């Protein structure tokens, strides 16, 4: 099954010298201990040996790999391996004995598992291990996938088939996929998974389902992965016992406490709850005139004695506030800084609107010094062409993590807010909305795997260069040949800017078609709530285009620290990539390159199309490095991506041209069809919509 193995496909090592230097270590291994995690380590080493095809080579008895928790190492080794600074999950790979012994150690068995995967990763990349010395520990504590999976196995915003959780047949049927899912996640350091959709169903909290959740938790436990669930705020009512869900009501508190106790009795290491409340019609504390703090803290109390946490989402916006949706989460949450219980994290999307191809970082980052903020990225490509478009998302994640919030002086990057170093946060976390489904390669697009992989690597260390991640993944997944890795790394790195160019250049956002968000829909103006309509976001008219978020407009800019607010208040000093996010400007506004805004918009759309053409050309030369199935599939998907890049360009330019009334600049072809044609394109059965809301 091509692609099923993800990054745990231990391919034969084609370089004999490299191979020789590896075999003895893998064929002469001692793993100390006997627990289920230790068994998993042994199993993984076996798989690697088989995959690398080392099984038949004779071990040279001098080389040895020893894997053990520091305090269980033989006494001669104990003194040589210092694991003091590694925490619970960090590992150390040390080479001693003139290069003849490699020791993987740490303070827990899970650390050893991470160390083993780290070691195998070196081999998958054919790295020199003759003097290997690595010390690595995660910078963020809760590294979690969010599955937007419904109990009927549809996946909201999922483009890779159905949910991998087969609720119907659990707990009796344990599919091999569950274990492989755990292995793949542990290999990149993910240590938590929220199994259910944020638009949640209370049934998951009933004993019938908890038994199923328990079965999954048991598969994941040896791999260090904790299970979390989404908690529907109105569950006390829906499950039949109570007539209120008021968080200050004693019976409601008791009800949640009981539910938590019941869950923990079955799953002692249960992680806690993720909650979407008072957002897009979901129930929450507001109905009872209570606040986010009341809601979150009530649930926090229910899980506190079990070491559970609450991840309370900040994705909120209300129709009663027509001013600017981008401002609302900040306005709702900032007053509560420092008021949340110690085991609550506020989970904030990377930008203030919604997982767009590009958004400035969310102004809440840096603005709540006394509240642990958890980052929420979207790995599934809801607004970025589903799993038909190749977009390397780690580049997007990196851009956000690297932005300076100035919250604590210069160099207070978003990464430092998330990993807690900026204000000594005790609890830290990062979440990625998964792109995983029942497709045989898990993610649909063969390159979607790179986004899952890259999310995990950045969750472990938000300072890794996305280029390094791209290289690593390409080598592990396809080939170590320089002629493959180099051009393909460039392709991956550029793919993010490419999608921005052909979808939403220069700060445009949320101009996708209604509901499924696939393809362009800048003309849409008839939806129930103003802020659901693309026209609300681009505000194109005869005078110009863009959302004025300066003091003369919504003043959302005031939510950012002064250096940003000041710089971005003037279009001339606003980075052009964010121009129309913050400014409404005339079509003939002169940009840095001396050309008009209109020309620049058109040229960006055109460039996006040309970049996809280039991707196609590059890929066409890679046939010899990749297996046939993935080569063909990617080629066909790139052809779709190219057609759709043109669709985006032509639809958006025909629509905006009505207002600009300007000619297309040289180099940009006239759209093939008229605007009515583009408006009439429908995708009635596009995947990923939640049929229940
Ligand atoms: C939006 C999605 C919607 C999610 C919502 C959320 O369109 O399906 O339920 O975000 O994050 O991006 O709650």
Short mmCIF file of N, CA and C in Angstrom, two decimals, residues 146 148 156-157 159 197-199 274 276 279-280 313-315 317 325 347-362 365 374-386 391 393 396-397 400 430-434 455 496 499-500 503-504 508-512 516-517 537 581 648:
data_model
loop_
_atom_site.label_atom_id
_atom_site.label_comp_id
_atom_site.label_asym_id
_atom_site.label_seq_id
_atom_site.Cartn_x
_atom_site.Cartn_y
_atom_site.Cartn_z
N UNK A 146 -6.05 17.58 16.66
CA UNK A 146 -7.49 17.73 16.85
C UNK A 146 -8.17 17.06 15.66
N UNK A 148 -11.53 16.51 13.73
CA UNK A 148 -12.89 17.04 13.66
C UNK A 148 -13.80 15.91 13.15
N UNK A 156 -15.54 16.62 9.57
CA UNK A 156 -15.72 18.01 9.20
C UNK A 156 -14.38 18.57 8.68
N UNK A 157 -14.43 19.16 7.51
CA UNK A 157 -13.23 19.69 6.85
C UNK A 157 -12.19 18.59 6.61
N UNK A 159 -10.69 15.73 4.09
CA UNK A 159 -10.63 15.50 2.65
C UNK A 159 -9.86 14.23 2.33
N UNK A 197 -14.97 15.78 17.08
CA UNK A 197 -15.16 17.11 16.49
C UNK A 197 -15.46 18.18 17.56
N UNK A 198 -14.97 19.38 17.30
CA UNK A 198 -15.28 20.51 18.19
C UNK A 198 -16.77 20.84 18.17
N UNK A 199 -17.42 20.60 17.04
CA UNK A 199 -18.89 20.69 17.01
C UNK A 199 -19.35 19.33 17.52
N UNK A 274 -11.56 19.35 25.18
CA UNK A 274 -11.46 20.51 24.28
C UNK A 274 -12.89 21.04 24.12
N UNK A 276 -15.58 23.89 22.38
CA UNK A 276 -16.02 25.01 21.53
C UNK A 276 -17.35 25.46 22.12
N UNK A 279 -19.93 29.62 20.14
CA UNK A 279 -19.30 29.90 18.86
C UNK A 279 -20.08 29.18 17.78
N UNK A 280 -20.45 29.90 16.75
CA UNK A 280 -21.18 29.31 15.62
C UNK A 280 -22.32 28.42 16.08
N UNK A 313 -11.61 26.95 23.56
CA UNK A 313 -11.27 27.61 22.29
C UNK A 313 -11.69 29.08 22.26
N UNK A 314 -10.86 29.87 21.60
CA UNK A 314 -11.15 31.31 21.49
C UNK A 314 -11.72 31.65 20.11
N UNK A 315 -12.16 30.62 19.39
CA UNK A 315 -12.72 30.88 18.06
C UNK A 315 -14.18 31.31 18.23
N UNK A 317 -17.15 34.52 17.55
CA UNK A 317 -17.53 35.79 16.95
C UNK A 317 -19.04 35.83 16.94
N UNK A 325 -15.23 41.19 12.61
CA UNK A 325 -15.08 39.87 13.21
C UNK A 325 -13.67 39.64 13.75
N UNK A 347 -7.25 28.06 23.67
CA UNK A 347 -6.73 27.61 22.36
C UNK A 347 -7.13 28.60 21.27
N UNK A 348 -6.12 29.21 20.66
CA UNK A 348 -6.32 30.33 19.75
C UNK A 348 -5.85 29.95 18.34
N UNK A 349 -6.70 30.20 17.35
CA UNK A 349 -6.26 29.94 15.98
C UNK A 349 -5.11 30.86 15.60
N UNK A 350 -4.33 30.47 14.62
CA UNK A 350 -3.14 31.27 14.31
C UNK A 350 -3.47 32.69 13.85
N UNK A 351 -4.64 32.88 13.26
CA UNK A 351 -5.03 34.22 12.85
C UNK A 351 -6.41 34.55 13.38
N UNK A 352 -6.80 35.81 13.25
CA UNK A 352 -8.04 36.26 13.89
C UNK A 352 -9.29 35.93 13.08
N UNK A 353 -9.15 35.54 11.83
CA UNK A 353 -10.35 35.18 11.07
C UNK A 353 -10.50 33.66 11.03
N UNK A 354 -9.84 32.98 10.14
CA UNK A 354 -10.07 31.55 10.09
C UNK A 354 -9.17 30.82 9.09
N UNK A 355 -8.00 30.41 9.51
CA UNK A 355 -7.18 29.48 8.73
C UNK A 355 -7.05 29.85 7.25
N UNK A 356 -6.82 31.10 6.98
CA UNK A 356 -6.70 31.55 5.60
C UNK A 356 -5.32 31.19 5.03
N UNK A 357 -5.18 31.25 3.69
CA UNK A 357 -3.84 30.99 3.12
C UNK A 357 -2.77 31.89 3.75
N UNK A 358 -3.17 33.11 4.09
CA UNK A 358 -2.26 33.95 4.88
C UNK A 358 -3.07 34.87 5.79
N UNK A 359 -2.68 34.91 7.05
CA UNK A 359 -3.26 35.87 7.99
C UNK A 359 -2.15 36.41 8.87
N UNK A 360 -2.25 37.66 9.26
CA UNK A 360 -1.32 38.14 10.29
C UNK A 360 -1.58 37.34 11.57
N UNK A 361 -0.62 37.22 12.46
CA UNK A 361 -0.84 36.42 13.68
C UNK A 361 -1.99 37.00 14.50
N UNK A 362 -2.61 36.13 15.26
CA UNK A 362 -3.76 36.54 16.09
C UNK A 362 -3.30 37.52 17.17
N UNK A 365 -2.14 36.60 20.82
CA UNK A 365 -0.80 36.13 21.21
C UNK A 365 0.02 37.32 21.71
N UNK A 374 -2.75 28.29 23.83
CA UNK A 374 -2.39 27.14 23.01
C UNK A 374 -2.59 27.53 21.56
N UNK A 375 -1.63 27.23 20.71
CA UNK A 375 -1.77 27.53 19.28
C UNK A 375 -2.68 26.50 18.61
N UNK A 376 -3.56 26.96 17.74
CA UNK A 376 -4.34 26.02 16.91
C UNK A 376 -4.03 26.28 15.45
N UNK A 377 -3.34 25.34 14.83
CA UNK A 377 -3.13 25.39 13.38
C UNK A 377 -4.11 24.43 12.71
N UNK A 378 -4.33 24.64 11.43
CA UNK A 378 -5.16 23.69 10.69
C UNK A 378 -4.28 22.95 9.69
N UNK A 379 -4.16 21.65 9.89
CA UNK A 379 -3.34 20.86 8.97
C UNK A 379 -4.17 20.48 7.75
N UNK A 380 -5.45 20.26 7.97
CA UNK A 380 -6.32 19.96 6.84
C UNK A 380 -6.56 21.27 6.07
N UNK A 381 -6.62 21.18 4.73
CA UNK A 381 -6.58 22.40 3.93
C UNK A 381 -7.98 22.92 3.58
N UNK A 382 -8.71 23.31 4.61
CA UNK A 382 -10.08 23.79 4.39
C UNK A 382 -10.14 24.93 3.38
N UNK A 383 -9.27 25.89 3.54
CA UNK A 383 -9.30 27.07 2.68
C UNK A 383 -8.16 27.07 1.66
N UNK A 384 -7.45 25.97 1.57
CA UNK A 384 -6.28 25.96 0.70
C UNK A 384 -6.34 24.83 -0.33
N UNK A 385 -7.54 24.62 -0.87
CA UNK A 385 -7.65 23.67 -1.97
C UNK A 385 -7.78 22.21 -1.55
N UNK A 386 -8.26 21.99 -0.30
CA UNK A 386 -8.48 20.62 0.18
C UNK A 386 -7.22 19.77 -0.03
N UNK A 391 0.35 22.10 -0.96
CA UNK A 391 0.79 23.29 -0.23
C UNK A 391 1.54 22.80 1.00
N UNK A 393 2.50 23.20 4.35
CA UNK A 393 2.04 24.09 5.42
C UNK A 393 3.07 24.46 6.49
N UNK A 396 3.87 27.95 6.33
CA UNK A 396 2.85 28.86 6.89
C UNK A 396 2.98 28.89 8.43
N UNK A 397 3.10 27.70 9.03
CA UNK A 397 3.20 27.64 10.50
C UNK A 397 4.41 28.43 10.98
N UNK A 400 4.02 32.22 11.10
CA UNK A 400 3.27 32.69 12.27
C UNK A 400 4.15 32.62 13.52
N UNK A 430 0.12 23.09 21.80
CA UNK A 430 -0.08 23.42 20.40
C UNK A 430 -0.97 22.32 19.79
N UNK A 431 -1.92 22.74 18.97
CA UNK A 431 -2.85 21.78 18.38
C UNK A 431 -2.85 21.93 16.86
N UNK A 432 -3.07 20.82 16.18
CA UNK A 432 -3.19 20.86 14.73
C UNK A 432 -4.45 20.11 14.33
N UNK A 433 -5.31 20.76 13.55
CA UNK A 433 -6.53 20.10 13.10
C UNK A 433 -6.13 19.09 12.00
N UNK A 434 -6.36 17.83 12.28
CA UNK A 434 -5.77 16.75 11.48
C UNK A 434 -6.31 16.68 10.06
N UNK A 455 3.92 19.47 11.14
CA UNK A 455 3.25 19.98 12.36
C UNK A 455 3.87 19.35 13.60
N UNK A 496 3.68 27.40 -0.64
CA UNK A 496 2.76 28.18 0.21
C UNK A 496 2.50 29.56 -0.42
N UNK A 499 0.06 29.34 -3.39
CA UNK A 499 -1.38 29.29 -3.14
C UNK A 499 -1.90 30.68 -2.72
N UNK A 500 -1.09 31.41 -1.98
CA UNK A 500 -1.50 32.77 -1.61
C UNK A 500 -1.66 33.61 -2.88
N UNK A 503 -4.84 32.49 -4.82
CA UNK A 503 -6.13 32.59 -4.10
C UNK A 503 -6.37 33.99 -3.51
N UNK A 504 -5.47 34.40 -2.64
CA UNK A 504 -5.73 35.62 -1.87
C UNK A 504 -4.47 36.47 -1.73
N UNK A 508 -5.71 39.82 0.85
CA UNK A 508 -7.12 39.44 0.65
C UNK A 508 -7.41 38.19 1.48
N UNK A 509 -8.66 38.01 1.88
CA UNK A 509 -8.97 36.84 2.70
C UNK A 509 -10.45 36.50 2.65
N UNK A 510 -10.72 35.24 2.93
CA UNK A 510 -12.09 34.74 3.07
C UNK A 510 -12.97 35.07 1.86
N UNK A 511 -12.42 34.84 0.67
CA UNK A 511 -13.23 35.08 -0.53
C UNK A 511 -13.54 33.74 -1.21
N UNK A 512 -13.60 32.69 -0.39
CA UNK A 512 -13.88 31.36 -0.92
C UNK A 512 -15.40 31.16 -1.06
N UNK A 516 -18.53 25.04 1.63
CA UNK A 516 -17.41 24.10 1.53
C UNK A 516 -16.07 24.81 1.42
N UNK A 517 -16.09 26.09 1.00
CA UNK A 517 -14.86 26.89 0.90
C UNK A 517 -13.90 26.43 -0.18
N UNK A 537 -15.31 40.95 3.52
CA UNK A 537 -13.86 40.93 3.75
C UNK A 537 -13.04 41.72 2.73
N UNK A 581 -5.37 43.45 4.08
CA UNK A 581 -5.92 43.00 5.38
C UNK A 581 -6.18 44.22 6.26
N UNK A 648 -9.25 30.30 -10.13
CA UNK A 648 -9.16 31.35 -9.12
C UNK A 648 -8.80 32.70 -9.76
#
